[in-house]
Amino acid sequence: MKLKLLAGTIAIICSSIPAHAEVRINGFASVIGGMALDKNTELFGYSDELSFENESLFALQISADLQDNLSATAQIVAKGENDYNAEFEWAYLTYQINDHTQVSAGRMRVPFYRYSDFLDVGYAYRWIRPPKSVYNLAFSTYEGVSFVYNSQLGSWDSTLQLIGGAYSGDVATFTDNDPAKLNAITGINWTLAYDWLSLRAAYLIAETSISAQNSPEFTGLIAGLNSYGLTTKTDDLLIEKDDGSFLGIGFSIDYENFLLDGEYTELEVKDSFVAPQKQFYLAAGYRIDNWLIHMTYESRDVEHKKSKFNTIPTTFVHPVYGTLPLSTDPTNPNAPLLRDLTNAAIAGTTIDSSSYSFGVRYDFHPSAAFKVDYTVVDNAITNKDSDVIAFGVDLVF
């Protein structure tokens, strides 16, 4: 039924394109199986039972040359984790101003990372999935415009991209599904390439709002603070039109049979519940004919500054009863203090983890690759290691 729906969607798109347009349909797919190797553990969406749904997908990309330098592109992706419901990942128009410059408008990928344009195309990279410590943002697209300028700087190939737009959808902050709006997204993405070396840097800002309506614990805490008139304290926790920023830098070396690349990112939403984030990965690989052996080290640090803690007073002065504890129930001496509850909520955002991955890729076909990845994640907070193994085939057509 879902394949019929996908086919029907494609038919509608193609029928709406002018007859003189040149239409090209490409696709890619991933059939991935995996499981966590520890009982009662979940990692990267895998439990201790073998599953082929979590990271498997099927996708089609439709491109139409509308002539006179105008083209249209749409990408439809059906993911196993979403029960293979087909969704439009991309849908945009591009106008080629000249040989060096183009402008696009519609729904496009946010250029957070080196592999942003190929996030779902497993065939484009060595791993089963890009390093999760870095590639962890809950959204990857935006609606807006993109300006790309390609040029030559001496012996270097330069690609400069400017973007502007907005995002509306769900992210994981207070719960797994929190309504979010990012307005006035503005960013720059610059890539330089010379022979076997590639460098990139990206910086983006946005007015960020994330609703806590799905978290009764957090909304209850906010209500408690407001009942004592601590509105300035709640403003430092709520995510309402706060300034968000993202910084990403990376490099890639592809020299003979050796591969070495890495990315470092920072994320911050000022004066909010979102803790500042710093993460990076470093990956190395070696080619042997159609085989690629690789290993990756990742690190992630998500933590509020110490000044964020202990900002809530422990007592208040009642006009009749004098000094009372500033708690959920000042008449009950055993009621928890709002300071402790606030500190606990802030501390709950902390992440301190590192990962090691080992993998093999075998290109057994010009358009298909078999992969096996083994990853160990060390959680420094719980002092617990978790590991997962995944294998499968990535292909393009």
C-alpha positions as a Markdown table, in Angstrom:
| # | Residue | x | y | z |
|---|---|---|---|---|
| 1 | Met | 0.0 | 0.0 | 0.0 |
| 2 | Lys | 2.8 | 2.4 | 0.9 |
| 3 | Leu | 4.7 | 1.6 | -2.3 |
| 4 | Lys | 1.6 | 2.3 | -4.3 |
| 5 | Leu | 1.3 | 5.7 | -2.5 |
| 6 | Leu | 4.9 | 6.4 | -3.2 |
| 7 | Ala | 4.4 | 5.5 | -6.9 |
| 8 | Gly | 1.3 | 7.7 | -7.0 |
| 9 | Thr | 3.1 | 10.6 | -5.6 |
| 10 | Ile | 5.9 | 10.3 | -8.2 |
| 11 | Ala | 3.3 | 10.0 | -10.9 |
| 12 | Ile | 1.6 | 13.2 | -9.8 |
| 13 | Ile | 4.9 | 15.1 | -9.6 |
| 14 | Cys | 6.0 | 13.9 | -13.1 |
| 15 | Ser | 2.5 | 14.7 | -14.6 |
| 16 | Ser | 2.8 | 18.3 | -13.3 |
| 17 | Ile | 6.1 | 18.9 | -15.0 |
| 18 | Pro | 5.9 | 20.5 | -18.4 |
| 19 | Ala | 6.2 | 18.1 | -21.3 |
| 20 | His | 9.4 | 19.8 | -22.7 |
| 21 | Ala | 11.2 | 19.3 | -19.4 |
| 22 | Glu | 14.0 | 16.7 | -19.1 |
| 23 | Val | 13.2 | 14.5 | -16.1 |
| 24 | Arg | 15.8 | 12.4 | -14.4 |
| 25 | Ile | 15.0 | 9.9 | -11.6 |
| 26 | Asn | 17.7 | 8.6 | -9.3 |
| 27 | Gly | 17.5 | 6.6 | -6.1 |
| 28 | Phe | 19.3 | 5.2 | -3.2 |
| 29 | Ala | 18.6 | 2.6 | -0.5 |
| 30 | Ser | 20.0 | 1.1 | 2.6 |
| 31 | Val | 19.1 | -2.3 | 4.0 |
| 32 | Ile | 20.7 | -2.3 | 7.5 |
| 33 | Gly | 20.4 | -4.8 | 10.3 |
| 34 | Gly | 21.8 | -4.3 | 13.8 |
| 35 | Met | 21.5 | -4.9 | 17.5 |
| 36 | Ala | 22.8 | -3.8 | 20.9 |
| 37 | Leu | 25.1 | -6.4 | 22.4 |
| 38 | Asp | 24.1 | -5.8 | 26.0 |
| 39 | Lys | 20.7 | -6.9 | 27.4 |
| 40 | Asn | 18.2 | -4.2 | 28.3 |
| 41 | Thr | 20.2 | -1.6 | 26.4 |
| 42 | Glu | 19.2 | 0.7 | 23.6 |
| 43 | Leu | 21.8 | 2.4 | 21.4 |
| 44 | Phe | 21.3 | 4.2 | 18.1 |
| 45 | Gly | 17.7 | 3.0 | 18.2 |
| 46 | Tyr | 18.7 | -0.7 | 18.5 |
| 47 | Ser | 17.7 | -3.0 | 21.3 |
| 48 | Asp | 19.2 | -6.4 | 22.1 |
| 49 | Glu | 17.1 | -8.0 | 19.4 |
| 50 | Leu | 18.2 | -8.0 | 15.8 |
| 51 | Ser | 16.3 | -5.4 | 13.7 |
| 52 | Phe | 16.3 | -4.4 | 10.1 |
| 53 | Glu | 14.0 | -1.4 | 10.4 |
| 54 | Asn | 15.9 | 1.2 | 12.4 |
| 55 | Glu | 18.3 | 2.4 | 9.7 |
| 56 | Ser | 16.9 | 1.0 | 6.5 |
| 57 | Leu | 15.4 | 3.3 | 4.0 |
| 58 | Phe | 14.4 | 3.7 | 0.3 |
| 59 | Ala | 14.5 | 7.0 | -1.5 |
| 60 | Leu | 13.9 | 8.6 | -4.9 |
| 61 | Gln | 15.2 | 11.9 | -6.2 |
| 62 | Ile | 13.5 | 13.5 | -9.1 |
| 63 | Ser | 15.2 | 16.3 | -11.0 |
| 64 | Ala | 13.6 | 18.2 | -13.9 |
| 65 | Asp | 15.5 | 20.6 | -16.2 |
| 66 | Leu | 12.9 | 23.2 | -17.0 |
| 67 | Gln | 15.3 | 24.9 | -19.5 |
| 68 | Asp | 16.5 | 28.5 | -19.5 |
| 69 | Asn | 18.8 | 27.7 | -16.5 |
| 70 | Leu | 15.8 | 26.7 | -14.2 |
| 71 | Ser | 15.5 | 23.3 | -12.6 |
| 72 | Ala | 13.4 | 21.6 | -10.0 |
| 73 | Thr | 14.4 | 18.9 | -7.5 |
| 74 | Ala | 12.4 | 16.7 | -5.1 |
| 75 | Gln | 13.6 | 14.0 | -2.8 |
| 76 | Ile | 11.2 | 11.4 | -1.3 |
| 77 | Val | 12.5 | 9.2 | 1.5 |
| 78 | Ala | 10.8 | 6.3 | 3.2 |
| 79 | Lys | 12.5 | 5.2 | 6.4 |
| 80 | Gly | 12.1 | 2.0 | 8.3 |
| 81 | Glu | 12.1 | 3.9 | 11.7 |
| 82 | Asn | 9.0 | 5.7 | 10.4 |
| 83 | Asp | 7.2 | 2.5 | 9.2 |
| 84 | Tyr | 8.3 | 3.4 | 5.7 |
| 85 | Asn | 6.0 | 6.3 | 5.4 |
| 86 | Ala | 7.2 | 8.4 | 2.4 |
| 87 | Glu | 8.0 | 12.0 | 3.1 |
| 88 | Phe | 9.4 | 14.9 | 1.1 |
| 89 | Glu | 12.9 | 15.5 | 2.4 |
| 90 | Trp | 13.8 | 18.1 | -0.3 |
| 91 | Ala | 11.6 | 20.2 | -2.7 |
| 92 | Tyr | 13.2 | 23.2 | -4.3 |
| 93 | Leu | 13.8 | 25.2 | -7.5 |
| 94 | Thr | 17.3 | 26.3 | -8.7 |
| 95 | Tyr | 18.2 | 29.1 | -11.1 |
| 96 | Gln | 21.7 | 29.0 | -12.6 |
| 97 | Ile | 22.6 | 32.6 | -12.8 |
| 98 | Asn | 26.0 | 31.9 | -14.6 |
| 99 | Asp | 28.7 | 29.2 | -14.6 |
| 100 | His | 29.7 | 30.2 | -11.1 |
| 101 | Thr | 26.5 | 31.2 | -9.3 |
| 102 | Gln | 23.2 | 29.6 | -8.5 |
| 103 | Val | 20.3 | 30.4 | -6.2 |
| 104 | Ser | 17.8 | 27.9 | -4.9 |
| 105 | Ala | 14.5 | 28.3 | -3.0 |
| 106 | Gly | 12.3 | 25.8 | -1.2 |
| 107 | Arg | 12.9 | 23.0 | 1.3 |
| 108 | Met | 16.6 | 22.1 | 1.4 |
| 109 | Arg | 19.3 | 20.6 | 3.7 |
| 110 | Val | 20.9 | 22.8 | 6.3 |
| 111 | Pro | 24.6 | 22.8 | 5.7 |
| 112 | Phe | 25.6 | 21.9 | 9.3 |
| 113 | Tyr | 28.1 | 19.2 | 8.4 |
| 114 | Arg | 30.4 | 17.9 | 5.7 |
| 115 | Tyr | 27.9 | 15.1 | 4.8 |
| 116 | Ser | 24.8 | 17.2 | 5.2 |
| 117 | Asp | 23.8 | 16.9 | 1.6 |
| 118 | Phe | 24.3 | 13.1 | 1.8 |
| 119 | Leu | 22.9 | 12.3 | 5.3 |
| 120 | Asp | 20.6 | 9.6 | 4.0 |
| 121 | Val | 22.8 | 8.4 | 1.2 |
| 122 | Gly | 24.8 | 5.7 | 3.0 |
| 123 | Tyr | 26.7 | 4.8 | -0.1 |
| 124 | Ala | 28.4 | 8.3 | 0.0 |
| 125 | Tyr | 30.4 | 7.6 | 3.2 |
| 126 | Arg | 32.3 | 4.8 | 4.8 |
| 127 | Trp | 30.2 | 4.2 | 8.0 |
| 128 | Ile | 26.8 | 2.6 | 8.5 |
| 129 | Arg | 25.9 | 6.1 | 9.9 |
| 130 | Pro | 27.9 | 9.3 | 10.2 |
| 131 | Pro | 29.5 | 9.8 | 13.7 |
| 132 | Lys | 26.5 | 10.2 | 16.1 |
| 133 | Ser | 28.4 | 12.4 | 18.6 |
| 134 | Val | 28.6 | 15.1 | 16.0 |
| 135 | Tyr | 25.7 | 14.3 | 13.7 |
| 136 | Asn | 23.1 | 14.6 | 16.4 |
| 137 | Leu | 20.8 | 17.5 | 15.6 |
| 138 | Ala | 17.1 | 16.6 | 15.6 |
| 139 | Phe | 16.4 | 18.4 | 12.3 |
| 140 | Ser | 18.3 | 18.7 | 9.0 |
| 141 | Thr | 16.2 | 20.7 | 6.6 |
| 142 | Tyr | 14.8 | 24.3 | 6.4 |
| 143 | Glu | 12.5 | 26.3 | 4.2 |
| 144 | Gly | 14.2 | 29.3 | 2.6 |
| 145 | Val | 16.8 | 30.3 | 0.0 |
| 146 | Ser | 20.4 | 29.3 | -0.7 |
| 147 | Phe | 23.0 | 31.2 | -2.7 |
| 148 | Val | 26.1 | 29.2 | -3.9 |
| 149 | Tyr | 29.2 | 30.7 | -5.5 |
| 150 | Asn | 31.9 | 28.5 | -7.0 |
| 151 | Ser | 35.3 | 30.0 | -7.8 |
| 152 | Gln | 39.0 | 29.4 | -8.0 |
| 153 | Leu | 41.3 | 30.9 | -5.4 |
| 154 | Gly | 44.8 | 30.2 | -6.7 |
| 155 | Ser | 45.1 | 26.4 | -6.8 |
| 156 | Trp | 42.1 | 26.0 | -4.5 |
| 157 | Asp | 38.5 | 25.2 | -5.5 |
| 158 | Ser | 36.2 | 27.4 | -3.4 |
| 159 | Thr | 32.5 | 26.9 | -2.8 |
| 160 | Leu | 30.7 | 29.6 | -0.8 |
| 161 | Gln | 27.1 | 29.1 | 0.3 |
| 162 | Leu | 24.8 | 31.6 | 2.1 |
| 163 | Ile | 21.4 | 30.5 | 3.4 |
| 164 | Gly | 18.4 | 32.1 | 5.0 |
| 165 | Gly | 15.1 | 30.7 | 6.1 |
| 166 | Ala | 13.2 | 29.0 | 8.9 |
| 167 | Tyr | 12.3 | 25.7 | 10.4 |
| 168 | Ser | 9.1 | 24.4 | 12.1 |
| 169 | Gly | 8.9 | 20.9 | 13.4 |
| 170 | Asp | 9.6 | 18.6 | 16.3 |
| 171 | Val | 13.0 | 18.3 | 18.1 |
| 172 | Ala | 14.1 | 16.4 | 21.2 |
| 173 | Thr | 14.9 | 18.8 | 24.1 |
| 174 | Phe | 12.5 | 18.3 | 27.0 |
| 175 | Thr | 10.9 | 15.1 | 25.5 |
| 176 | Asp | 11.5 | 13.2 | 22.3 |
| 177 | Asn | 8.9 | 15.4 | 20.5 |
| 178 | Asp | 8.9 | 19.1 | 21.3 |
| 179 | Pro | 7.4 | 21.6 | 18.9 |
| 180 | Ala | 10.1 | 24.0 | 17.7 |
| 181 | Lys | 10.4 | 27.1 | 15.6 |
| 182 | Leu | 13.6 | 28.5 | 14.3 |
| 183 | Asn | 13.1 | 31.8 | 12.6 |
| 184 | Ala | 15.6 | 34.0 | 10.8 |
| 185 | Ile | 18.0 | 31.2 | 10.1 |
| 186 | Thr | 21.1 | 32.8 | 8.6 |
| 187 | Gly | 24.3 | 30.9 | 7.7 |
| 188 | Ile | 27.5 | 30.7 | 5.8 |
| 189 | Asn | 29.2 | 27.5 | 4.6 |
| 190 | Trp | 32.6 | 27.6 | 2.9 |
| 191 | Thr | 34.5 | 24.7 | 1.5 |
| 192 | Leu | 38.1 | 24.8 | 0.1 |
| 193 | Ala | 39.6 | 21.9 | -1.8 |
| 194 | Tyr | 43.1 | 21.3 | -3.2 |
| 195 | Asp | 44.1 | 18.0 | -4.6 |
| 196 | Trp | 43.9 | 15.5 | -1.6 |
| 197 | Leu | 42.9 | 18.1 | 1.0 |
| 198 | Ser | 39.5 | 19.6 | 1.7 |
| 199 | Leu | 38.6 | 22.2 | 4.4 |
| 200 | Arg | 35.3 | 23.6 | 5.5 |
| 201 | Ala | 33.7 | 25.9 | 8.0 |
| 202 | Ala | 30.1 | 26.7 | 8.7 |
| 203 | Tyr | 28.4 | 29.2 | 11.0 |
| 204 | Leu | 24.7 | 29.6 | 11.5 |
| 205 | Ile | 22.4 | 31.6 | 13.8 |
| 206 | Ala | 18.6 | 31.5 | 14.4 |
| 207 | Glu | 15.9 | 32.9 | 16.7 |
| 208 | Thr | 15.1 | 29.7 | 18.6 |
| 209 | Ser | 11.8 | 28.7 | 20.3 |
| 210 | Ile | 11.1 | 25.2 | 21.7 |
| 211 | Ser | 7.9 | 24.5 | 23.6 |
| 212 | Ala | 8.0 | 22.4 | 26.8 |
| 213 | Gln | 4.2 | 21.7 | 26.6 |
| 214 | Asn | 4.8 | 17.9 | 26.4 |
| 215 | Ser | 6.8 | 17.8 | 29.6 |
| 216 | Pro | 4.6 | 18.1 | 32.7 |
| 217 | Glu | 7.6 | 18.0 | 35.0 |
| 218 | Phe | 9.3 | 21.0 | 33.4 |
| 219 | Thr | 6.1 | 23.0 | 33.0 |
| 220 | Gly | 5.3 | 22.3 | 36.6 |
| 221 | Leu | 8.7 | 23.6 | 37.7 |
| 222 | Ile | 8.2 | 26.7 | 35.6 |
| 223 | Ala | 4.7 | 27.2 | 37.2 |
| 224 | Gly | 6.3 | 26.8 | 40.7 |
| 225 | Leu | 8.9 | 29.4 | 40.0 |
| 226 | Asn | 6.4 | 31.8 | 38.6 |
| 227 | Ser | 4.2 | 31.4 | 41.6 |
| 228 | Tyr | 7.0 | 33.0 | 43.7 |
| 229 | Gly | 7.4 | 35.8 | 41.2 |
| 230 | Leu | 10.7 | 34.4 | 39.8 |
| 231 | Thr | 10.0 | 35.3 | 36.2 |
| 232 | Thr | 13.6 | 36.3 | 35.4 |
| 233 | Lys | 14.7 | 32.8 | 36.5 |
| 234 | Thr | 12.1 | 31.2 | 34.3 |
| 235 | Asp | 13.2 | 33.4 | 31.4 |
| 236 | Asp | 16.7 | 31.8 | 31.7 |
| 237 | Leu | 15.1 | 28.3 | 31.4 |
| 238 | Leu | 12.4 | 28.7 | 28.8 |
| 239 | Ile | 13.4 | 28.6 | 25.1 |
| 240 | Glu | 11.4 | 31.5 | 23.7 |
| 241 | Lys | 13.0 | 33.6 | 20.9 |
| 242 | Asp | 16.5 | 33.0 | 22.2 |
| 243 | Asp | 19.7 | 33.4 | 20.2 |
| 244 | Gly | 20.9 | 30.1 | 18.9 |
| 245 | Ser | 24.2 | 29.6 | 17.1 |
| 246 | Phe | 26.1 | 26.7 | 15.5 |
| 247 | Leu | 29.7 | 26.5 | 14.5 |
| 248 | Gly | 31.3 | 23.7 | 12.5 |
| 249 | Ile | 34.7 | 23.2 | 11.1 |
| 250 | Gly | 36.2 | 20.1 | 9.4 |
| 251 | Phe | 38.9 | 18.7 | 7.2 |
| 252 | Ser | 39.3 | 15.7 | 4.9 |
| 253 | Ile | 42.5 | 14.1 | 3.5 |
| 254 | Asp | 42.3 | 11.5 | 0.7 |
| 255 | Tyr | 45.9 | 10.7 | -0.1 |
| 256 | Glu | 46.6 | 7.6 | -2.2 |
| 257 | Asn | 45.1 | 4.8 | -0.1 |
| 258 | Phe | 45.0 | 6.7 | 3.2 |
| 259 | Leu | 41.9 | 8.6 | 4.5 |
| 260 | Leu | 41.8 | 11.0 | 7.4 |
| 261 | Asp | 39.0 | 13.4 | 8.3 |
| 262 | Gly | 37.4 | 15.0 | 11.2 |
| 263 | Glu | 34.8 | 17.6 | 12.3 |
| 264 | Tyr | 34.3 | 19.8 | 15.3 |
| 265 | Thr | 31.0 | 21.5 | 16.2 |
| 266 | Glu | 29.6 | 23.8 | 18.9 |
| 267 | Leu | 26.0 | 24.6 | 19.6 |
| 268 | Glu | 24.5 | 27.1 | 22.0 |
| 269 | Val | 21.2 | 28.6 | 22.7 |
| 270 | Lys | 21.8 | 31.6 | 25.1 |
| 271 | Asp | 19.9 | 32.1 | 28.3 |
| 272 | Ser | 17.9 | 28.8 | 28.0 |
| 273 | Phe | 17.5 | 25.3 | 29.1 |
| 274 | Val | 19.7 | 24.0 | 26.3 |
| 275 | Ala | 23.2 | 23.3 | 27.5 |
| 276 | Pro | 26.2 | 24.4 | 25.4 |
| 277 | Gln | 27.5 | 21.5 | 23.3 |
| 278 | Lys | 31.0 | 20.7 | 22.0 |
| 279 | Gln | 31.7 | 17.6 | 20.0 |
| 280 | Phe | 34.2 | 16.2 | 17.5 |
| 281 | Tyr | 35.2 | 13.0 | 15.7 |
| 282 | Leu | 38.4 | 11.9 | 14.0 |
| 283 | Ala | 38.3 | 9.1 | 11.5 |
| 284 | Ala | 41.1 | 7.2 | 9.7 |
| 285 | Gly | 40.8 | 4.6 | 6.9 |
| 286 | Tyr | 42.9 | 2.6 | 4.5 |
| 287 | Arg | 41.9 | 1.2 | 1.1 |
| 288 | Ile | 42.9 | -2.2 | -0.2 |
| 289 | Asp | 41.4 | -2.7 | -3.7 |
| 290 | Asn | 37.7 | -2.7 | -3.2 |
| 291 | Trp | 38.0 | -2.9 | 0.6 |
| 292 | Leu | 38.1 | -0.1 | 3.1 |
| 293 | Ile | 39.1 | -0.6 | 6.7 |
| 294 | His | 38.4 | 2.3 | 9.1 |
| 295 | Met | 38.2 | 3.4 | 12.7 |
| 296 | Thr | 36.7 | 6.5 | 14.3 |
| 297 | Tyr | 37.0 | 8.2 | 17.7 |
| 298 | Glu | 34.2 | 10.5 | 18.9 |
| 299 | Ser | 33.8 | 12.8 | 21.9 |
| 300 | Arg | 30.7 | 14.7 | 23.1 |
| 301 | Asp | 30.5 | 17.2 | 26.0 |
| 302 | Val | 27.2 | 18.8 | 26.8 |
| 303 | Glu | 27.2 | 20.8 | 30.0 |
| 304 | His | 25.9 | 24.0 | 31.6 |
| 305 | Lys | 28.3 | 26.5 | 33.2 |
| 306 | Lys | 28.5 | 26.4 | 37.0 |
| 307 | Ser | 26.9 | 29.9 | 37.1 |
| 308 | Lys | 23.7 | 28.3 | 35.8 |
| 309 | Phe | 23.3 | 26.4 | 39.1 |
| 310 | Asn | 22.1 | 27.6 | 42.5 |
| 311 | Thr | 20.4 | 30.7 | 41.1 |
| 312 | Ile | 17.1 | 30.0 | 42.9 |
| 313 | Pro | 16.9 | 31.2 | 46.5 |
| 314 | Thr | 16.2 | 28.6 | 49.2 |
| 315 | Thr | 13.8 | 30.8 | 51.3 |
| 316 | Phe | 11.4 | 33.6 | 51.0 |
| 317 | Val | 9.8 | 36.0 | 53.5 |
| 318 | His | 6.1 | 35.6 | 54.1 |
| 319 | Pro | 4.3 | 38.7 | 55.4 |
| 320 | Val | 2.6 | 36.7 | 58.1 |
| 321 | Tyr | 4.6 | 33.6 | 58.7 |
| 322 | Gly | 8.1 | 35.0 | 58.2 |
| 323 | Thr | 10.9 | 33.1 | 56.6 |
| 324 | Leu | 9.7 | 29.9 | 54.8 |
| 325 | Pro | 11.4 | 27.4 | 52.5 |
| 326 | Leu | 11.0 | 28.2 | 48.8 |
| 327 | Ser | 9.6 | 24.8 | 47.9 |
| 328 | Thr | 6.8 | 23.0 | 46.2 |
| 329 | Asp | 4.8 | 23.3 | 49.5 |
| 330 | Pro | 6.2 | 25.8 | 52.0 |
| 331 | Thr | 3.8 | 24.4 | 54.7 |
| 332 | Asn | 5.5 | 21.0 | 54.4 |
| 333 | Pro | 9.1 | 20.9 | 55.7 |
| 334 | Asn | 9.8 | 17.8 | 53.7 |
| 335 | Ala | 8.7 | 19.3 | 50.4 |
| 336 | Pro | 11.6 | 19.6 | 47.8 |
| 337 | Leu | 13.2 | 23.0 | 47.3 |
| 338 | Leu | 12.7 | 24.6 | 43.9 |
| 339 | Arg | 16.4 | 25.2 | 43.9 |
| 340 | Asp | 17.1 | 21.5 | 44.1 |
| 341 | Leu | 14.5 | 20.7 | 41.4 |
| 342 | Thr | 15.9 | 23.4 | 39.1 |
| 343 | Asn | 19.5 | 22.2 | 39.6 |
| 344 | Ala | 18.4 | 18.6 | 38.9 |
| 345 | Ala | 16.7 | 19.6 | 35.7 |
| 346 | Ile | 19.7 | 21.5 | 34.5 |
| 347 | Ala | 22.1 | 18.7 | 35.5 |
| 348 | Gly | 19.9 | 16.3 | 33.6 |
| 349 | Thr | 21.0 | 17.8 | 30.3 |
| 350 | Thr | 24.6 | 16.9 | 30.9 |
| 351 | Ile | 26.3 | 14.5 | 28.5 |
| 352 | Asp | 29.9 | 13.3 | 28.7 |
| 353 | Ser | 30.6 | 10.4 | 26.3 |
| 354 | Ser | 33.2 | 9.0 | 24.0 |
| 355 | Ser | 33.0 | 6.4 | 21.3 |
| 356 | Tyr | 35.1 | 4.0 | 19.3 |
| 357 | Ser | 34.1 | 2.6 | 16.0 |
| 358 | Phe | 35.6 | -0.1 | 13.8 |
| 359 | Gly | 34.3 | -0.9 | 10.4 |
| 360 | Val | 34.8 | -2.5 | 7.0 |
| 361 | Arg | 33.3 | -1.5 | 3.7 |
| 362 | Tyr | 33.4 | -3.7 | 0.6 |
| 363 | Asp | 32.4 | -2.3 | -2.8 |
| 364 | Phe | 31.2 | -5.5 | -4.4 |
| 365 | His | 29.4 | -3.7 | -7.2 |
| 366 | Pro | 29.9 | -0.3 | -8.9 |
| 367 | Ser | 26.7 | 1.0 | -7.3 |
| 368 | Ala | 26.6 | -1.0 | -4.0 |
| 369 | Ala | 28.7 | -1.5 | -0.9 |
| 370 | Phe | 28.5 | -4.0 | 2.0 |
| 371 | Lys | 29.4 | -2.6 | 5.4 |
| 372 | Val | 29.9 | -3.8 | 8.9 |
| 373 | Asp | 30.4 | -1.4 | 11.9 |
| 374 | Tyr | 31.0 | -2.1 | 15.5 |
| 375 | Thr | 30.7 | 0.8 | 18.0 |
| 376 | Val | 31.4 | 1.1 | 21.7 |
| 377 | Val | 30.0 | 4.1 | 23.6 |
| 378 | Asp | 31.5 | 5.0 | 27.0 |
| 379 | Asn | 29.2 | 7.1 | 29.2 |
| 380 | Ala | 31.4 | 8.9 | 31.7 |
| 381 | Ile | 28.4 | 10.0 | 33.8 |
| 382 | Thr | 27.0 | 6.5 | 34.4 |
| 383 | Asn | 30.4 | 4.8 | 34.0 |
| 384 | Lys | 28.8 | 2.3 | 31.7 |
| 385 | Asp | 29.9 | 1.0 | 28.2 |
| 386 | Ser | 27.4 | 0.1 | 25.6 |
| 387 | Asp | 28.1 | -1.5 | 22.2 |
| 388 | Val | 26.2 | -2.1 | 19.0 |
| 389 | Ile | 26.9 | -3.9 | 15.8 |
| 390 | Ala | 25.3 | -3.1 | 12.4 |
| 391 | Phe | 25.7 | -4.5 | 8.9 |
| 392 | Gly | 24.1 | -4.1 | 5.6 |
| 393 | Val | 24.1 | -2.9 | 2.0 |
| 394 | Asp | 24.0 | 0.7 | 0.7 |
| 395 | Leu | 23.3 | 1.3 | -2.9 |
| 396 | Val | 22.5 | 4.0 | -5.5 |
| 397 | Phe | 20.6 | 3.6 | -8.8 |
